[in-house]
């Protein structure tokens, strides 16, 4: 039986690990490769690196990080942030990433999803979307709107419709980040996650809001997510990956326990 | 120095991950698209992501299809991974393509009535051994591996099924093999410690089944 996945998200800025709250204000947390390796040894199922480097001239630092991660850890990892062309995507895969994650650039130019899926395969192309709750309206009937540029710009675009469209264009997995829940440690946006999971034929990764192992349990059952993303709760040492997986296992959620 | 492993390059993605995993278990691995290099390798890894149609087209264009069959006939160890497993069979439903025919059988797409099972299968799943094989000696029962696939193999002969995995209500062959060929549907290069153990065992294997 397929296991539910615990995924750790590492925001990388100029080659260093950082963590923000509601997508702003970041503090630096050290070497992402060392952190990734510690999680890998602790039974983590997958990693996501988001390159939040501001300037494009720093981008080679990210390729170095990816190469170093690929030498040390042997679980799947994806990389997002700043991918604007199929060449960017192919370069990250060559450096050792398993998947690439598209966000703002895909909202601005949806064809990018198709181009990447054709170049590197649907299964390696992830659509990551930042979403916030709004009063349901004509443009966003679900009450969830897509935002870009790290949550700063609302697009007047319905999140559920965009998830569907992304899959039609070739996304093989969708990450749903709730801007409202991000960094608050009060739990995932269950309703949003479930709406997306029920609307699309590919796996859904829930993101934003994890503070306790019970939050993961909720989103992997009630929220119908295939995987749950954690950041703060493991980066600051509040919980170990092992604690989270043991909790899920005890609650009857199938997770990989032998590693 | 002569590399211990040649990784077949047929423009089918993520070969570096396989190469790095080889390095991690002390195997020197070179990537090559040259049919002569493939034909004469000491041992061969045939990885792959993407579609069977594209893969078979590229293999034929590069002359690698015949090189692979000839390598198999040499009796030296051959490891197929993911798509590299699927094209070892006679035929696949994906694009209705004839494949290499090294292992008798075919590939089909997962079809579920219940929509709760999402295709492709992406994630970790356990394997259950169907027969004893020297490469799997170090893998405990129930060990999990990382899968990404929409098609699965159905070997004609039960003896060619080495391990099975259940996805949704479907139990399929997740490791297949015959003689000097061993192939995994999962990505052993992304499957943590047990994946690396399989790779290390392959590096020491002489191609004999017992």
Tab-separated table of C-alpha atoms in Angstrom:
chain	number	residue	atom	x	y	z
A	1	UNK	CA	0.000	0.000	0.000
A	2	UNK	CA	1.261	3.425	-0.931
A	3	UNK	CA	2.539	5.411	2.058
A	4	UNK	CA	1.640	8.996	2.859
A	5	UNK	CA	4.723	11.203	2.609
A	6	UNK	CA	6.260	13.637	5.070
A	7	UNK	CA	8.067	16.302	3.067
A	8	UNK	CA	10.378	18.947	4.535
A	9	UNK	CA	10.567	22.314	2.866
A	10	UNK	CA	13.804	24.264	2.948
A	11	UNK	CA	13.753	27.887	1.824
A	12	UNK	CA	17.194	28.740	0.520
A	13	UNK	CA	18.401	32.304	0.210
A	14	UNK	CA	21.857	32.913	-1.250
A	15	UNK	CA	22.767	29.317	-0.434
A	16	UNK	CA	21.575	29.468	3.170
A	17	UNK	CA	18.521	28.035	4.861
A	18	UNK	CA	15.924	30.597	5.924
A	19	UNK	CA	12.373	30.560	7.193
A	20	UNK	CA	9.678	33.182	6.879
A	21	UNK	CA	6.312	33.822	8.483
A	22	UNK	CA	3.411	34.446	6.112
A	23	UNK	CA	5.948	34.723	3.324
A	24	UNK	CA	7.894	37.688	4.732
A	25	UNK	CA	10.621	38.427	7.272
A	26	UNK	CA	13.203	35.689	7.156
A	27	UNK	CA	15.887	34.581	9.520
A	28	UNK	CA	18.885	32.513	8.517
A	29	UNK	CA	19.154	28.950	9.791
A	30	UNK	CA	22.460	27.682	8.380
A	31	UNK	CA	23.606	25.113	5.827
A	32	UNK	CA	20.703	23.548	3.886
A	33	UNK	CA	22.750	20.496	2.886
A	34	UNK	CA	23.575	19.580	6.499
A	35	UNK	CA	19.941	20.046	7.473
A	36	UNK	CA	18.737	17.949	4.531
A	37	UNK	CA	21.129	15.162	5.451
A	38	UNK	CA	19.981	15.112	9.076
A	39	UNK	CA	16.336	14.810	7.977
A	40	UNK	CA	17.209	12.093	5.452
A	41	UNK	CA	18.869	10.044	8.185
A	42	UNK	CA	15.842	10.600	10.390
A	43	UNK	CA	13.486	8.973	7.860
A	44	UNK	CA	12.213	11.943	5.869
A	45	UNK	CA	10.439	10.841	2.673
A	46	UNK	CA	11.093	13.791	0.410
A	47	UNK	CA	12.584	17.286	0.309
A	48	UNK	CA	11.604	20.519	-1.374
A	49	UNK	CA	14.020	23.385	-1.825
A	50	UNK	CA	12.647	26.802	-2.672
A	51	UNK	CA	15.223	29.227	-3.959
A	52	UNK	CA	14.137	32.594	-2.583
A	53	UNK	CA	17.291	34.354	-3.702
A	54	UNK	CA	16.342	37.823	-4.784
A	55	UNK	CA	18.841	38.522	-7.544
A	56	UNK	CA	19.356	36.371	-10.593
A	57	UNK	CA	23.170	36.631	-10.460
A	58	UNK	CA	23.121	34.456	-7.345
A	59	UNK	CA	21.362	31.577	-9.073
A	60	UNK	CA	24.450	29.424	-9.556
A	61	UNK	CA	24.673	29.123	-5.788
A	62	UNK	CA	21.420	27.157	-5.938
A	63	UNK	CA	22.824	24.772	-8.545
A	64	UNK	CA	25.756	24.135	-6.190
A	65	UNK	CA	23.351	23.436	-3.330
A	66	UNK	CA	21.407	21.003	-5.527
A	67	UNK	CA	24.578	19.194	-6.574
A	68	UNK	CA	25.767	18.898	-3.009
A	69	UNK	CA	22.396	17.621	-1.829
A	70	UNK	CA	22.367	15.027	-4.624
A	71	UNK	CA	25.707	13.639	-3.451
A	72	UNK	CA	24.542	13.216	0.124
A	73	UNK	CA	20.909	12.193	0.116
A	74	UNK	CA	19.116	9.438	-1.753
A	75	UNK	CA	15.453	10.316	-1.489
A	76	UNK	CA	13.542	12.413	-4.016
A	77	UNK	CA	13.850	16.162	-3.849
A	78	UNK	CA	12.337	18.964	-5.849
A	79	UNK	CA	13.515	22.483	-6.457
A	80	UNK	CA	11.408	25.565	-6.994
A	81	UNK	CA	11.889	29.294	-7.265
A	82	UNK	CA	12.932	31.308	-10.265
A	83	UNK	CA	12.319	28.640	-12.927
A	84	UNK	CA	11.238	30.544	-16.004
A	85	UNK	CA	12.246	28.340	-18.922
A	86	UNK	CA	12.437	24.662	-19.805
A	87	UNK	CA	16.223	25.073	-19.816
A	88	UNK	CA	16.148	26.183	-16.153
A	89	UNK	CA	14.118	23.064	-15.368
A	90	UNK	CA	16.375	20.704	-17.309
A	91	UNK	CA	19.470	22.231	-15.671
A	92	UNK	CA	18.142	21.543	-12.178
A	93	UNK	CA	17.287	17.965	-13.124
A	94	UNK	CA	20.772	17.468	-14.512
A	95	UNK	CA	22.200	18.790	-11.249
A	96	UNK	CA	20.357	15.985	-9.455
A	97	UNK	CA	16.862	17.229	-8.563
A	98	UNK	CA	14.060	14.698	-9.035
A	99	UNK	CA	11.360	17.248	-9.808
A	100	UNK	CA	11.032	20.940	-10.459
A	101	UNK	CA	8.341	23.121	-8.985
A	102	UNK	CA	6.712	25.972	-10.900
A	103	UNK	CA	4.862	28.795	-9.203
A	104	UNK	CA	4.546	32.497	-10.170
A	105	UNK	CA	6.143	32.072	-13.584
A	106	UNK	CA	3.509	29.454	-14.481
A	107	UNK	CA	0.656	31.737	-13.397
A	108	UNK	CA	2.034	34.494	-15.612
A	109	UNK	CA	2.675	32.118	-18.512
A	110	UNK	CA	0.769	28.807	-18.172
A	111	UNK	CA	2.444	27.360	-21.254
A	112	UNK	CA	5.568	26.996	-19.107
A	113	UNK	CA	3.942	23.985	-17.391
A	114	UNK	CA	3.422	22.315	-20.752
A	115	UNK	CA	6.927	23.108	-21.947
A	116	UNK	CA	8.499	21.668	-18.808
A	117	UNK	CA	6.282	18.573	-18.855
A	118	UNK	CA	7.298	17.915	-22.453
A	119	UNK	CA	10.970	18.517	-21.741
A	120	UNK	CA	11.390	16.616	-18.469
A	121	UNK	CA	8.182	14.576	-18.112
A	122	UNK	CA	4.884	15.095	-16.383
A	123	UNK	CA	5.997	13.114	-13.331
A	124	UNK	CA	8.877	15.545	-12.759
A	125	UNK	CA	6.814	18.697	-13.202
A	126	UNK	CA	5.177	20.042	-10.037
A	127	UNK	CA	2.767	22.954	-9.906
A	128	UNK	CA	3.091	24.853	-6.661
A	129	UNK	CA	0.410	27.421	-5.928
A	130	UNK	CA	0.154	30.090	-3.254
A	131	UNK	CA	-3.447	30.594	-2.230
A	132	UNK	CA	-5.418	32.835	0.082
A	133	UNK	CA	-9.040	32.766	1.183
A	134	UNK	CA	-11.337	35.469	-0.226
A	135	UNK	CA	-15.050	36.131	-0.191
A	136	UNK	CA	-16.394	33.930	-3.033
A	137	UNK	CA	-16.884	36.048	-6.157
A	138	UNK	CA	-17.333	35.614	-9.906
A	139	UNK	CA	-13.628	35.299	-10.577
A	140	UNK	CA	-12.999	33.047	-7.575
A	141	UNK	CA	-16.177	31.030	-6.947
A	142	UNK	CA	-14.397	28.575	-4.629
A	143	UNK	CA	-13.429	31.389	-2.266
A	144	UNK	CA	-9.748	30.697	-2.843
A	145	UNK	CA	-7.567	32.965	-4.935
A	146	UNK	CA	-4.153	32.420	-6.468
A	147	UNK	CA	-1.486	34.923	-5.434
A	148	UNK	CA	2.050	35.303	-6.757
A	149	UNK	CA	5.369	36.932	-5.966
A	150	UNK	CA	5.585	35.427	-2.513
A	151	UNK	CA	2.011	36.325	-1.661
A	152	UNK	CA	2.240	39.984	-2.585
A	153	UNK	CA	0.154	40.016	-5.731
A	154	UNK	CA	-3.422	38.728	-6.032
A	155	UNK	CA	-4.300	37.419	-9.485
A	156	UNK	CA	-8.116	37.331	-9.431
A	157	UNK	CA	-7.816	33.672	-10.433
A	158	UNK	CA	-9.652	30.763	-8.803
A	159	UNK	CA	-7.300	28.304	-7.094
A	160	UNK	CA	-9.332	25.194	-7.891
A	161	UNK	CA	-9.686	26.147	-11.547
A	162	UNK	CA	-5.940	26.832	-11.739
A	163	UNK	CA	-5.104	23.442	-10.195
A	164	UNK	CA	-7.278	21.734	-12.819
A	165	UNK	CA	-5.742	23.750	-15.623
A	166	UNK	CA	-2.229	22.996	-14.347
A	167	UNK	CA	-2.932	19.259	-14.531
A	168	UNK	CA	-4.312	19.581	-18.055
A	169	UNK	CA	-1.096	21.357	-19.026
A	170	UNK	CA	0.973	18.493	-17.632
A	171	UNK	CA	1.635	19.011	-13.922
A	172	UNK	CA	2.172	15.603	-12.280
A	173	UNK	CA	1.708	16.826	-8.727
A	174	UNK	CA	0.270	19.946	-7.082
A	175	UNK	CA	1.553	21.674	-3.953
A	176	UNK	CA	-1.066	23.829	-2.237
A	177	UNK	CA	0.414	26.542	-0.006
A	178	UNK	CA	-2.015	28.453	2.142
A	179	UNK	CA	-0.701	31.977	2.647
A	180	UNK	CA	-3.132	32.489	5.522
A	181	UNK	CA	-1.825	29.445	7.393
A	182	UNK	CA	1.874	29.743	6.464
A	183	UNK	CA	4.197	29.960	9.458
A	184	UNK	CA	1.295	30.262	11.932
A	185	UNK	CA	1.634	26.674	13.262
A	186	UNK	CA	-2.153	26.490	13.714
A	187	UNK	CA	-2.763	23.669	11.242
A	188	UNK	CA	-3.174	23.292	7.482
A	189	UNK	CA	-6.020	24.804	5.473
A	190	UNK	CA	-8.052	21.593	5.432
A	191	UNK	CA	-10.942	22.779	3.307
A	192	UNK	CA	-8.695	24.197	0.587
A	193	UNK	CA	-6.534	21.059	0.492
A	194	UNK	CA	-9.538	18.790	0.238
A	195	UNK	CA	-11.166	20.876	-2.500
A	196	UNK	CA	-8.003	20.661	-4.600
A	197	UNK	CA	-7.445	16.945	-3.866
A	198	UNK	CA	-10.993	16.133	-4.974
A	199	UNK	CA	-10.733	18.283	-8.090
A	200	UNK	CA	-7.585	16.874	-9.696
A	201	UNK	CA	-6.327	13.435	-10.783
A	202	UNK	CA	-2.732	13.828	-9.487
A	203	UNK	CA	-1.268	13.744	-5.955
A	204	UNK	CA	-1.635	16.801	-3.708
A	205	UNK	CA	0.975	18.047	-1.246
A	206	UNK	CA	-0.454	20.189	1.568
A	207	UNK	CA	1.663	23.129	2.654
A	208	UNK	CA	1.498	25.901	5.236
A	209	UNK	CA	0.478	25.816	8.863
A	210	UNK	CA	1.994	22.636	10.317
A	211	UNK	CA	2.723	23.041	14.021
A	212	UNK	CA	2.100	19.602	15.521
A	213	UNK	CA	2.011	15.985	14.248
A	214	UNK	CA	-1.781	16.065	14.738
A	215	UNK	CA	-1.958	18.749	12.034
A	216	UNK	CA	-0.341	16.340	9.577
A	217	UNK	CA	-2.743	13.597	10.572
A	218	UNK	CA	-5.698	15.882	9.921
A	219	UNK	CA	-4.576	16.993	6.456
A	220	UNK	CA	-3.579	13.457	5.373
A	221	UNK	CA	-6.988	12.071	6.340
A	222	UNK	CA	-9.692	14.763	6.376
A	223	UNK	CA	-7.800	16.968	3.925
A	224	UNK	CA	-7.205	14.020	1.541
A	225	UNK	CA	-3.600	15.102	0.888
A	226	UNK	CA	-1.094	12.532	-0.365
A	227	UNK	CA	1.794	14.275	1.332
A	228	UNK	CA	2.250	16.921	4.000
A	229	UNK	CA	4.937	19.552	4.004
A	230	UNK	CA	6.664	20.698	7.176
A	231	UNK	CA	9.131	23.509	7.813
A	232	UNK	CA	9.278	25.480	11.096
A	233	UNK	CA	8.212	22.563	13.248
A	234	UNK	CA	11.294	20.576	12.285
A	235	UNK	CA	13.765	23.397	11.508
A	236	UNK	CA	13.618	24.784	15.047
A	237	UNK	CA	13.852	21.359	16.659
A	238	UNK	CA	10.298	21.371	18.089
A	239	UNK	CA	9.776	17.950	16.544
A	240	UNK	CA	11.953	15.415	14.846
A	241	UNK	CA	10.844	13.827	11.575
A	242	UNK	CA	10.906	10.547	13.458
A	243	UNK	CA	8.449	11.871	16.090
A	244	UNK	CA	6.028	12.948	13.381
A	245	UNK	CA	6.154	9.622	11.571
A	246	UNK	CA	5.776	7.616	14.756
A	247	UNK	CA	2.727	9.681	15.648
A	248	UNK	CA	1.155	9.158	12.218
A	249	UNK	CA	1.919	5.452	12.389
A	250	UNK	CA	0.247	5.162	15.789
A	251	UNK	CA	-2.802	6.951	14.403
A	252	UNK	CA	-3.084	4.344	11.655
A	253	UNK	CA	-1.746	6.461	8.780
A	254	UNK	CA	0.496	4.355	6.559
A	255	UNK	CA	3.976	5.916	6.543
A	256	UNK	CA	7.424	4.510	5.800
A	257	UNK	CA	8.795	3.366	9.156
A	258	UNK	CA	11.652	1.075	8.100
A	259	UNK	CA	14.525	3.129	6.636
B	1	UNK	CA	40.664	3.004	-15.181
B	2	UNK	CA	37.863	0.906	-16.629
B	3	UNK	CA	34.541	1.841	-14.987
B	4	UNK	CA	32.755	-0.974	-13.203
B	5	UNK	CA	29.373	0.143	-14.517
B	6	UNK	CA	28.109	1.756	-17.721
B	7	UNK	CA	24.860	3.724	-17.448
B	8	UNK	CA	22.965	3.736	-20.733
B	9	UNK	CA	22.258	7.271	-21.929
B	10	UNK	CA	19.259	7.476	-24.220
B	11	UNK	CA	18.114	10.992	-23.348
B	12	UNK	CA	15.762	9.623	-20.691
B	13	UNK	CA	16.443	11.933	-17.790
B	14	UNK	CA	18.046	11.848	-14.395
B	15	UNK	CA	21.094	9.696	-15.159
B	16	UNK	CA	23.217	11.727	-12.763
B	17	UNK	CA	21.147	10.563	-9.804
B	18	UNK	CA	21.947	6.979	-10.740
B	19	UNK	CA	25.615	7.851	-11.193
B	20	UNK	CA	25.785	9.562	-7.784
B	21	UNK	CA	24.106	6.612	-6.105
B	22	UNK	CA	26.732	4.344	-7.719
B	23	UNK	CA	29.486	6.601	-6.366
B	24	UNK	CA	27.919	6.455	-2.906
B	25	UNK	CA	28.308	2.655	-2.854
B	26	UNK	CA	31.831	2.772	-4.291
B	27	UNK	CA	31.047	1.891	-7.918
B	28	UNK	CA	32.740	3.851	-10.666
B	29	UNK	CA	30.061	4.554	-13.242
B	30	UNK	CA	30.255	6.183	-16.652
B	31	UNK	CA	27.350	7.412	-18.732
B	32	UNK	CA	27.449	6.391	-22.387
B	33	UNK	CA	25.244	6.476	-25.482
B	34	UNK	CA	27.763	4.549	-27.606
B	35	UNK	CA	26.404	1.111	-28.663
B	36	UNK	CA	29.934	-0.344	-28.691
B	37	UNK	CA	30.614	0.809	-25.126
B	38	UNK	CA	27.233	-0.588	-24.044
B	39	UNK	CA	27.823	-3.924	-25.802
B	40	UNK	CA	31.186	-4.427	-24.101
B	41	UNK	CA	30.426	-3.089	-20.609
B	42	UNK	CA	31.309	-5.254	-17.606
B	43	UNK	CA	27.930	-4.444	-16.129
B	44	UNK	CA	25.134	-2.253	-17.343
B	45	UNK	CA	22.504	-0.023	-15.760
B	46	UNK	CA	19.520	0.807	-17.946
B	47	UNK	CA	17.564	3.593	-16.197
B	48	UNK	CA	14.851	5.795	-17.627
B	49	UNK	CA	12.014	8.183	-17.098
B	50	UNK	CA	9.546	9.462	-19.672
B	51	UNK	CA	7.409	7.540	-22.130
B	52	UNK	CA	8.065	4.123	-23.654
B	53	UNK	CA	7.284	5.472	-27.115
B	54	UNK	CA	9.971	8.122	-26.940
B	55	UNK	CA	12.387	5.720	-25.277
B	56	UNK	CA	12.026	2.996	-27.918
B	57	UNK	CA	12.329	5.567	-30.694
B	58	UNK	CA	15.527	6.989	-29.222
B	59	UNK	CA	17.035	3.549	-28.537
B	60	UNK	CA	16.452	2.556	-32.157
B	61	UNK	CA	17.833	5.823	-33.494
B	62	UNK	CA	21.023	5.471	-31.458
B	63	UNK	CA	21.422	1.760	-32.231
B	64	UNK	CA	21.121	0.974	-28.537
B	65	UNK	CA	18.215	-1.479	-28.867
B	66	UNK	CA	20.388	-4.104	-30.536
B	67	UNK	CA	23.291	-3.320	-28.209
B	68	UNK	CA	21.083	-3.990	-25.179
B	69	UNK	CA	19.832	-7.320	-26.516
B	70	UNK	CA	23.378	-8.319	-27.373
B	71	UNK	CA	24.558	-7.317	-23.881
B	72	UNK	CA	21.789	-9.434	-22.331
B	73	UNK	CA	22.917	-12.434	-24.396
B	74	UNK	CA	26.471	-12.019	-23.081
B	75	UNK	CA	25.318	-13.118	-19.620
B	76	UNK	CA	26.870	-10.104	-17.882
B	77	UNK	CA	24.794	-8.328	-15.193
B	78	UNK	CA	22.088	-5.938	-16.379
B	79	UNK	CA	20.014	-3.704	-14.079
B	80	UNK	CA	16.854	-2.030	-15.403
B	81	UNK	CA	15.226	0.831	-13.488
B	82	UNK	CA	11.662	2.164	-13.917
B	83	UNK	CA	11.111	2.745	-17.652
B	84	UNK	CA	14.255	0.649	-18.102
B	85	UNK	CA	12.251	-2.253	-16.668
B	86	UNK	CA	9.176	-1.647	-18.810
B	87	UNK	CA	10.949	-1.666	-22.167
B	88	UNK	CA	12.610	-5.024	-21.347
B	89	UNK	CA	9.251	-6.696	-22.021
B	90	UNK	CA	7.762	-7.636	-25.401
B	91	UNK	CA	5.156	-4.942	-25.608
B	92	UNK	CA	3.634	-1.969	-23.811
B	93	UNK	CA	0.171	-0.497	-23.931
B	94	UNK	CA	1.814	2.954	-23.807
B	95	UNK	CA	1.677	4.074	-27.439
B	96	UNK	CA	1.118	0.379	-28.376
B	97	UNK	CA	4.860	-0.144	-28.825
B	98	UNK	CA	6.848	-3.304	-29.285
B	99	UNK	CA	9.778	-3.268	-26.884
B	100	UNK	CA	13.038	-5.160	-26.447
B	101	UNK	CA	11.562	-8.603	-25.737
B	102	UNK	CA	14.241	-9.589	-23.232
B	103	UNK	CA	11.616	-10.705	-20.704
B	104	UNK	CA	8.407	-12.217	-22.151
B	105	UNK	CA	5.347	-10.194	-21.194
B	106	UNK	CA	3.774	-6.775	-21.492
B	107	UNK	CA	3.067	-3.493	-19.688
B	108	UNK	CA	-0.370	-2.075	-18.907
B	109	UNK	CA	-1.634	1.167	-17.446
B	110	UNK	CA	-3.207	1.276	-13.971
B	111	UNK	CA	-6.984	1.542	-14.259
B	112	UNK	CA	-9.042	2.122	-11.148
B	113	UNK	CA	-12.763	2.343	-10.797
B	114	UNK	CA	-12.403	3.989	-7.419
B	115	UNK	CA	-11.049	7.476	-8.020
B	116	UNK	CA	-9.243	7.624	-4.678
B	117	UNK	CA	-6.184	6.029	-6.276
B	118	UNK	CA	-4.312	8.603	-8.272
B	119	UNK	CA	-2.295	7.598	-11.303
B	120	UNK	CA	0.694	7.812	-11.607
B	121	UNK	CA	1.593	6.094	-8.382
B	122	UNK	CA	3.997	8.541	-6.748
B	123	UNK	CA	5.637	7.737	-3.444
B	124	UNK	CA	6.964	5.016	-1.180
B	125	UNK	CA	5.515	1.546	-1.238
B	126	UNK	CA	6.652	-1.802	0.124
B	127	UNK	CA	7.762	-4.850	-1.767
B	128	UNK	CA	7.012	-8.450	-0.935
B	129	UNK	CA	9.461	-11.034	-2.286
B	130	UNK	CA	7.955	-13.553	-4.692
B	131	UNK	CA	11.108	-15.640	-4.969
B	132	UNK	CA	14.628	-15.717	-3.570
B	133	UNK	CA	17.202	-13.772	-5.535
B	134	UNK	CA	20.833	-13.124	-4.536
B	135	UNK	CA	20.460	-9.343	-5.060
B	136	UNK	CA	17.608	-9.113	-2.576
B	137	UNK	CA	19.268	-11.044	0.232
B	138	UNK	CA	19.936	-7.844	2.213
B	139	UNK	CA	16.468	-6.345	1.724
B	140	UNK	CA	14.073	-7.061	4.599
B	141	UNK	CA	10.486	-8.082	3.909
B	142	UNK	CA	8.277	-4.995	3.757
B	143	UNK	CA	11.098	-2.540	2.929
B	144	UNK	CA	9.743	0.489	1.060
B	145	UNK	CA	10.999	1.973	-2.189
B	146	UNK	CA	10.207	5.104	-4.184
B	147	UNK	CA	7.887	4.653	-7.175
B	148	UNK	CA	6.816	7.019	-9.948
B	149	UNK	CA	4.887	5.223	-12.699
B	150	UNK	CA	1.579	4.856	-14.494
B	151	UNK	CA	2.324	1.528	-16.230
B	152	UNK	CA	3.252	-1.816	-14.700
B	153	UNK	CA	4.794	-5.040	-15.962
B	154	UNK	CA	2.998	-8.350	-16.439
B	155	UNK	CA	5.619	-11.018	-17.173
B	156	UNK	CA	4.249	-14.113	-18.939
B	157	UNK	CA	6.129	-16.397	-16.594
B	158	UNK	CA	5.531	-16.371	-12.876
B	159	UNK	CA	9.202	-17.311	-12.381
B	160	UNK	CA	10.207	-13.894	-13.739
B	161	UNK	CA	8.344	-12.068	-10.950
B	162	UNK	CA	10.866	-11.475	-8.144
B	163	UNK	CA	8.837	-9.141	-5.916
B	164	UNK	CA	5.363	-7.656	-5.829
B	165	UNK	CA	3.770	-4.449	-4.615
B	166	UNK	CA	0.149	-3.495	-4.059
B	167	UNK	CA	-1.147	-0.159	-5.302
B	168	UNK	CA	-4.838	0.488	-4.752
B	169	UNK	CA	-6.494	-2.866	-5.347
B	170	UNK	CA	-3.809	-3.958	-7.806
B	171	UNK	CA	-0.871	-6.228	-6.955
B	172	UNK	CA	1.810	-5.919	-9.614
B	173	UNK	CA	5.363	-7.107	-10.323
B	174	UNK	CA	7.657	-4.441	-8.851
B	175	UNK	CA	10.867	-6.421	-9.383
B	176	UNK	CA	11.310	-8.739	-12.353
B	177	UNK	CA	14.241	-10.670	-13.712
B	178	UNK	CA	15.577	-13.665	-15.534
B	179	UNK	CA	19.101	-15.036	-15.779
B	180	UNK	CA	21.496	-12.061	-15.706
B	181	UNK	CA	18.775	-9.395	-15.776
B	182	UNK	CA	17.353	-7.746	-12.661
B	183	UNK	CA	14.907	-4.862	-12.976
B	184	UNK	CA	13.046	-2.677	-10.499
B	185	UNK	CA	9.942	-0.600	-11.184
B	186	UNK	CA	10.991	1.692	-8.336
B	187	UNK	CA	13.851	4.174	-8.375
B	188	UNK	CA	16.438	2.437	-6.233
B	189	UNK	CA	18.699	5.486	-6.586
B	190	UNK	CA	16.066	7.520	-4.702
B	191	UNK	CA	15.054	4.839	-2.231
B	192	UNK	CA	17.327	5.555	0.706
B	193	UNK	CA	19.381	2.885	2.420
B	194	UNK	CA	17.662	-0.180	0.954
B	195	UNK	CA	17.945	1.199	-2.572
B	196	UNK	CA	21.669	1.738	-2.079
B	197	UNK	CA	21.997	-1.798	-0.688
B	198	UNK	CA	20.429	-3.229	-3.845
B	199	UNK	CA	22.787	-1.157	-5.961
B	200	UNK	CA	25.820	-2.281	-3.951
B	201	UNK	CA	24.709	-5.912	-4.343
B	202	UNK	CA	24.361	-5.391	-8.095
B	203	UNK	CA	27.940	-4.087	-8.150
B	204	UNK	CA	29.144	-7.433	-6.768
B	205	UNK	CA	26.777	-9.685	-8.716
B	206	UNK	CA	28.194	-12.073	-11.323
B	207	UNK	CA	24.836	-12.434	-13.105
B	208	UNK	CA	24.096	-15.909	-11.777
B	209	UNK	CA	20.728	-16.562	-10.153
B	210	UNK	CA	21.947	-19.147	-7.638
